[in-house]
Short mmCIF file of C-alpha atoms in Angstrom, two decimals:
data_model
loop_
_atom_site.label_atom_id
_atom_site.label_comp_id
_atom_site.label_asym_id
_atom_site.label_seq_id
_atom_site.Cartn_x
_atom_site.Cartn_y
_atom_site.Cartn_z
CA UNK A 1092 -48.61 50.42 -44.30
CA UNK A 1093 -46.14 47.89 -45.52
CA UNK A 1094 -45.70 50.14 -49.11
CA UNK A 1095 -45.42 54.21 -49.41
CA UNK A 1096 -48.98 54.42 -50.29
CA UNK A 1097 -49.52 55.84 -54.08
CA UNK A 1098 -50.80 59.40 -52.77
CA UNK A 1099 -47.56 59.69 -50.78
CA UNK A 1100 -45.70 59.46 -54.06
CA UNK A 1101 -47.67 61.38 -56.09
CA UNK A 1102 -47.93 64.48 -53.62
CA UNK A 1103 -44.14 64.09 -52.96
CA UNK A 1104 -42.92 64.18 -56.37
CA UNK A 1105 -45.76 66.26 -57.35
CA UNK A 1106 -44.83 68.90 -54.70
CA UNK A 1107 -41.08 68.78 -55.78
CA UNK A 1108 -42.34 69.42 -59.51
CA UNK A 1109 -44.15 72.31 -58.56
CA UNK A 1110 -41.48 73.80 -56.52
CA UNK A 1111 -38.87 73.30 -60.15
CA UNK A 1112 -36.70 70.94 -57.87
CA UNK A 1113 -37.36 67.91 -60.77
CA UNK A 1114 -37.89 67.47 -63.88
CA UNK A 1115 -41.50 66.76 -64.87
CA UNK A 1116 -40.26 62.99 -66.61
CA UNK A 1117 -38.31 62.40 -63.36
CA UNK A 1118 -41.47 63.00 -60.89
CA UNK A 1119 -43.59 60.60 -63.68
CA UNK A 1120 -41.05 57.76 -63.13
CA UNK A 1121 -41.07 58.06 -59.13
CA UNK A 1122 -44.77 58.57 -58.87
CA UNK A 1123 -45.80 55.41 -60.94
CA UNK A 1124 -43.13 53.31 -59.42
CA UNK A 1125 -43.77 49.64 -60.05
CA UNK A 1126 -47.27 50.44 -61.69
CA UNK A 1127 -47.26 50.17 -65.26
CA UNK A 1128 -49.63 53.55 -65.82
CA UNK A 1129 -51.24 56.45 -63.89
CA UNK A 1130 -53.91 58.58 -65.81
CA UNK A 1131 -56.18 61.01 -64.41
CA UNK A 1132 -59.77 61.50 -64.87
CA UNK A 1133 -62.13 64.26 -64.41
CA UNK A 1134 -59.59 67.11 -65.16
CA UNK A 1135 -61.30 70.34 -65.92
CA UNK A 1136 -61.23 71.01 -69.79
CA UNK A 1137 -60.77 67.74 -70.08
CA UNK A 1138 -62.49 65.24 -71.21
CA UNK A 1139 -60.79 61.66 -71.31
CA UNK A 1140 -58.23 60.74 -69.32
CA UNK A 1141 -55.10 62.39 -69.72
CA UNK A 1142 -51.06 61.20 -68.42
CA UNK A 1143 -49.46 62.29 -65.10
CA UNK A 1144 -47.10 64.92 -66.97
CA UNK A 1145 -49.83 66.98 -68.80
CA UNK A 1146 -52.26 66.67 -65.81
CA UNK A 1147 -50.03 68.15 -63.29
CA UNK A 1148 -49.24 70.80 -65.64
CA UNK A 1149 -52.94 71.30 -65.85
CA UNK A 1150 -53.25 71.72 -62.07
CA UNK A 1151 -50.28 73.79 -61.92
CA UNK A 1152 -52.41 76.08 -64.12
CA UNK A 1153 -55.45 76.13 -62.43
CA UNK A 1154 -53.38 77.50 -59.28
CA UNK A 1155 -51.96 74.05 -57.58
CA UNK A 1156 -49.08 75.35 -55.41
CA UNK A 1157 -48.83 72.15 -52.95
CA UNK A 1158 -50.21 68.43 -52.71
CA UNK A 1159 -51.22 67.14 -49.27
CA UNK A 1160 -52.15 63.27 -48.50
CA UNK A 1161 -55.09 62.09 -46.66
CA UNK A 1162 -55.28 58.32 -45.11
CA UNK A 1163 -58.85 57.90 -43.93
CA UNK A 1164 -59.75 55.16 -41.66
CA UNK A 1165 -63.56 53.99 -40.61
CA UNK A 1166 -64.28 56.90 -38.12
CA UNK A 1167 -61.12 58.63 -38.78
CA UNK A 1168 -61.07 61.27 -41.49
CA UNK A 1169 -57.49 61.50 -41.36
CA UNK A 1170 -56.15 64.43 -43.65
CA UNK A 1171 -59.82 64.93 -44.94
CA UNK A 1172 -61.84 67.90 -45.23
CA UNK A 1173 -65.02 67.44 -47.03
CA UNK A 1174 -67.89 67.79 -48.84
CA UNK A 1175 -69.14 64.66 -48.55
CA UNK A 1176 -68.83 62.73 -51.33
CA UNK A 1177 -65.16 62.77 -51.75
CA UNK A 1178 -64.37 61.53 -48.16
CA UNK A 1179 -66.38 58.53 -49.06
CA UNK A 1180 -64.42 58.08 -52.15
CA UNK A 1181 -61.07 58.68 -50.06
CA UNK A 1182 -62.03 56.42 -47.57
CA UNK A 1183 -63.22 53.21 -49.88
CA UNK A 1184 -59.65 53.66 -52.03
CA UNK A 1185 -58.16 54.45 -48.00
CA UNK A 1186 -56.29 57.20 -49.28
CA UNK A 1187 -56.33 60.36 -51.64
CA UNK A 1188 -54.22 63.65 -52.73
CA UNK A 1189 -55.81 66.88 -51.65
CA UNK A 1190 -54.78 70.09 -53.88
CA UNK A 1191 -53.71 73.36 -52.00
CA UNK A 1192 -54.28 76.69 -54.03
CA UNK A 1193 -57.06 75.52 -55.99
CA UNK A 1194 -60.35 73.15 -54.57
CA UNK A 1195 -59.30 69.61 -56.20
CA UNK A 1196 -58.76 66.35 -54.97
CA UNK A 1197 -57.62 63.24 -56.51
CA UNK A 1198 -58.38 59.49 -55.40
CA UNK A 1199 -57.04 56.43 -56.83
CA UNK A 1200 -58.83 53.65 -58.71
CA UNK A 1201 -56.23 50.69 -58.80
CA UNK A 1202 -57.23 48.09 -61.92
CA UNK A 1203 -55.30 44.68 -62.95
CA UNK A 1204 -55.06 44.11 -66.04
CA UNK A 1205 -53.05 41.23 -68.47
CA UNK A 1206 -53.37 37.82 -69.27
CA UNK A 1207 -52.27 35.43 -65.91
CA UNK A 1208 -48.38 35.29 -65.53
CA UNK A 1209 -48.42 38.86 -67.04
CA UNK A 1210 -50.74 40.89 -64.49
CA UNK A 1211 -49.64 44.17 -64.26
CA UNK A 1212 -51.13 47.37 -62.71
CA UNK A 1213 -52.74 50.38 -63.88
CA UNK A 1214 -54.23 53.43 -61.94
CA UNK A 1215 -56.80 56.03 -62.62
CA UNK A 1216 -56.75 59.46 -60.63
CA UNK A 1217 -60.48 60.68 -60.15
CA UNK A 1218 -60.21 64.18 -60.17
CA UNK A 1219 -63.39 65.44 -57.79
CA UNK A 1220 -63.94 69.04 -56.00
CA UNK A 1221 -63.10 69.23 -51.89
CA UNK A 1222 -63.64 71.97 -49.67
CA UNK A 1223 -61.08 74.37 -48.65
CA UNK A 1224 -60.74 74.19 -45.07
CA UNK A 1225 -58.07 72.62 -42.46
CA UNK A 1226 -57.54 69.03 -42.83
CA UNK A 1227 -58.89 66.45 -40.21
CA UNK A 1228 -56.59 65.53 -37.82
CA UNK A 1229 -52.74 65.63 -39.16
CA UNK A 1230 -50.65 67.02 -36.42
CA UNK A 1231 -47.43 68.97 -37.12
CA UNK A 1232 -44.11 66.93 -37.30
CA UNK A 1233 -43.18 67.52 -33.71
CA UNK A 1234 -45.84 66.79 -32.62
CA UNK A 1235 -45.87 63.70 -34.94
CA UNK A 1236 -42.51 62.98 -33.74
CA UNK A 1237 -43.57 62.80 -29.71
CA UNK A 1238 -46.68 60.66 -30.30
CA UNK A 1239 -44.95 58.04 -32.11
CA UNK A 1240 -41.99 57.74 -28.97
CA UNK A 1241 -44.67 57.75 -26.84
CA UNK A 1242 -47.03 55.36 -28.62
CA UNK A 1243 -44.08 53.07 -28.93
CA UNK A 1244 -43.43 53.23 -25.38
CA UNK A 1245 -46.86 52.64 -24.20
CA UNK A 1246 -47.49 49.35 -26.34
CA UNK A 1247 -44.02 48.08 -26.57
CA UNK A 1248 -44.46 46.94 -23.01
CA UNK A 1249 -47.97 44.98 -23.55
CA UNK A 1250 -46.83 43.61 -27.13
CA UNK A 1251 -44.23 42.00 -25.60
CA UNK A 1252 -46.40 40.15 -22.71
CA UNK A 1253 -48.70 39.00 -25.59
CA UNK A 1254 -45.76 37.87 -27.75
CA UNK A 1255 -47.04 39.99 -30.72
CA UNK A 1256 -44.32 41.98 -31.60
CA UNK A 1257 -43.36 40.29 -34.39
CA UNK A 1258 -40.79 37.12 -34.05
CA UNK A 1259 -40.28 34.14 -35.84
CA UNK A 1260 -38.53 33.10 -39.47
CA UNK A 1261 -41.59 35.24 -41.25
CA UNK A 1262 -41.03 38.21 -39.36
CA UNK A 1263 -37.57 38.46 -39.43
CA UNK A 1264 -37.35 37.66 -43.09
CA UNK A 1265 -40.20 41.13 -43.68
CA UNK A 1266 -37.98 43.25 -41.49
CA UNK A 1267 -34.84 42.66 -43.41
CA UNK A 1268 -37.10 42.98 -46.46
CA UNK A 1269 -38.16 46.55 -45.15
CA UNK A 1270 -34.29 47.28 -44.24
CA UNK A 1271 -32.78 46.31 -47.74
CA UNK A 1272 -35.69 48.44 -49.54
CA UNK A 1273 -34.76 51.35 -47.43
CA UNK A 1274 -31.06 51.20 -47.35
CA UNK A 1275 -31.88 50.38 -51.89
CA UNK A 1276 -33.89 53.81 -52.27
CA UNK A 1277 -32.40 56.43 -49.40
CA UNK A 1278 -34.59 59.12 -51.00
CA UNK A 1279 -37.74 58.35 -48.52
CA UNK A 1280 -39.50 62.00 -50.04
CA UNK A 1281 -38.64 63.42 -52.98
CA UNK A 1282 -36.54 66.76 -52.87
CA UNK A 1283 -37.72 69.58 -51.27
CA UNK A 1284 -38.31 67.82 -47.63
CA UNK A 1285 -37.14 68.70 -44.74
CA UNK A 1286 -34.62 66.12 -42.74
CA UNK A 1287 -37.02 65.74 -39.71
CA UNK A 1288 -39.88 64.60 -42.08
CA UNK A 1289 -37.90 62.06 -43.50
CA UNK A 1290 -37.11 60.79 -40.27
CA UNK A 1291 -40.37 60.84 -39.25
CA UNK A 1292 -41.74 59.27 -41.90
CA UNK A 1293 -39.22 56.06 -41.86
CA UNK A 1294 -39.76 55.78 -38.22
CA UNK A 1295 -43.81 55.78 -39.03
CA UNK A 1296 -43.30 53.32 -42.05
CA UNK A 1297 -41.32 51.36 -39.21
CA UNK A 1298 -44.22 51.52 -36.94
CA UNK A 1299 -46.36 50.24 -39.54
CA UNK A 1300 -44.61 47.24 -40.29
CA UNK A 1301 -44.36 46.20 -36.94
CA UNK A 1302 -48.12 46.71 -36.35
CA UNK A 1303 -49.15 44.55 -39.83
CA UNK A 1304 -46.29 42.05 -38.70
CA UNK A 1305 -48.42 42.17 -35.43
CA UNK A 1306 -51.86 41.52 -36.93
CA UNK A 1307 -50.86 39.13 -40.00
CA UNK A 1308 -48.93 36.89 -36.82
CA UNK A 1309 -52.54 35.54 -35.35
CA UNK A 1310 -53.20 36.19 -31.45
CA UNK A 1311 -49.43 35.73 -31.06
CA UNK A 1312 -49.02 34.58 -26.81
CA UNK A 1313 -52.37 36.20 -26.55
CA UNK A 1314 -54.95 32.72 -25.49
CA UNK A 1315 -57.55 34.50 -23.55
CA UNK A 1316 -60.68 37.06 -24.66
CA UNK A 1317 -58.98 39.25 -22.23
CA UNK A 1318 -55.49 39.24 -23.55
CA UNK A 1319 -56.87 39.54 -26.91
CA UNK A 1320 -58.47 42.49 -26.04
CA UNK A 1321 -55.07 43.89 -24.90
CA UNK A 1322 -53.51 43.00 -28.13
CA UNK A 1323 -56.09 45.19 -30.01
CA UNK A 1324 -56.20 48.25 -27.55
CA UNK A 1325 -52.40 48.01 -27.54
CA UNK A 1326 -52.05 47.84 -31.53
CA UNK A 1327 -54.86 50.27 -32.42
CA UNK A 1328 -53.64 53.82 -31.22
CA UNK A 1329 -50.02 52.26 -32.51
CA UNK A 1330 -51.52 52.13 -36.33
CA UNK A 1331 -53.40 55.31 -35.58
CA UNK A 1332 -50.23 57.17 -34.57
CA UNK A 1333 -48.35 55.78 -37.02
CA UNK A 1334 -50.89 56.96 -39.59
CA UNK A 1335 -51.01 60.45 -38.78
CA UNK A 1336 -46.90 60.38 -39.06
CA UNK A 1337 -47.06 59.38 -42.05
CA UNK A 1338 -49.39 62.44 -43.49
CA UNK A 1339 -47.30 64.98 -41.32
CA UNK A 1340 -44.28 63.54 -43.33
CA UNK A 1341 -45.29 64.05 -46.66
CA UNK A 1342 -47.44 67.01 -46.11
CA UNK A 1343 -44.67 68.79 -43.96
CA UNK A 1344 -43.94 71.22 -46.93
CA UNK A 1345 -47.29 72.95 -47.94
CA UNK A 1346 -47.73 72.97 -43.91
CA UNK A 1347 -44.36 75.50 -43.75
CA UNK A 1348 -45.78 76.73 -46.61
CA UNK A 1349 -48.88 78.31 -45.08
CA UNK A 1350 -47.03 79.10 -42.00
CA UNK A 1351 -44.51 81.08 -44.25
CA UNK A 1352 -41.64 78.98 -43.34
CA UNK A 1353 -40.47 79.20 -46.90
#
């Protein structure tokens, strides 16, 4: 949770395409960001793989009116909804796009490709059908909101103990990292989003740095099974939380959607 995950961006800017609040070469250069190219595969009529602009035109056609983002986890189908086979794709690539007005999903397949010194990245969209029903798990952004203050609360007082909050030259140096990145590109969602989600989702990408700055920082003051123990029961629900923010964020606007907030 260190990066806006690539579904976050392409639901985002896809959502703020489809609503005529950017221009279709404006939501290609957010959504591929640092990547060199997205294509997508498994389009309908279709039958290679075909650029970001002309597929989301193609989805728009086939009655896209929203994108929503799922994060799976093992034994949490976060944002998911079935059949099958596509939550296991979701939850091997640990993320995905789900389509609202028409039954598609779309995970990412992340290659490296280039000669060493000159790696760069290119992703491929599978395009695969889902089930149209509620998706697992995503609360609504107050509710989002609450169980992040709370989550904090609850661990905050345990990380500390264990001396895994994050400290030290290497943590310090990540935060500012996270601080500079955020203060370089104020536009956390793309256009469109409401001011709480955008709140919500930099305090959740917040969370999440802290938790990997957790885990990536050893046992921390934890030297026992026992306190170890602690350290994982404390950091677990943290990530979890943080993790359903995150997909209340970006999918905030097809949620007013449906309840006919716009």
């Amino acid at each position: 949770m260190l990066s806006e995950p690539r579904s976050g961006r392409l639901a985002a800017w896809g959502n703020a395409l489809l609503a005529g609040l950017v221009s279709p070469d404006d939501a290609v250069l957010a959504i591929v960001g640092e990547d060199a190219v997205h294509r997508v595969e498994g389009l309908p009529g279709e039958s290679a793989p075909v650029g970001l602009t002309l597929a989301l035109g193609r989805l728009r056609a086939l009655g896209v009116t929203g994108l929503r983002i799922a994060l799976p986890a093992p034994g949490h189908p976060l944002g998911l909804s079935g059949p099958p086979e596509f939550n296991a794709r979701a939850l091997e690539a640990e993320e995905a796009v789900v389509c609202f007005g028409a039954a598609f999903g779309l995970v990412p397949e992340v290659y490296e490709a280039g000669p060493e010194g000159d790696v760069h990245v290119e992703v491929v969209w599978h395009v695969l059908p889902v089930r149209e029903a509620p998706p697992a798990d995503v609360p609504s952004l107050g509710e989002a909101e609450r169980e992040l203050a709370e989550a904090l609360r609850d661990a905050t007082e345990v990380l500390s103990k264990l001396d895994v909050a994050g400290s030290g030259p290497v943590a310090e140096a990540a935060i500012d990292a996270y601080r500079a990145r955020a203060e370089r590109g104020r536009e956390v969602l793309a256009p469109g989003y409401p001011p709480r989600a955008v709140r919500v989702l930099e305090l959740a990408q917040r969370v999440g740095l802290l938790v990997s700055l957790a885990y990536d920082n050893g046992h921390g003051g934890a030297v026992s099974s026992s306190e170890m123990g602690a350290r994982s029961a404390a950091l677990r629900p943290v990530e979890r939380t943080a993790r359903r923010a995150q997909v209340a964020a970006y999918n905030s606007i097809v949620e007013e959607r449906e309840r006919g907030v716009r």
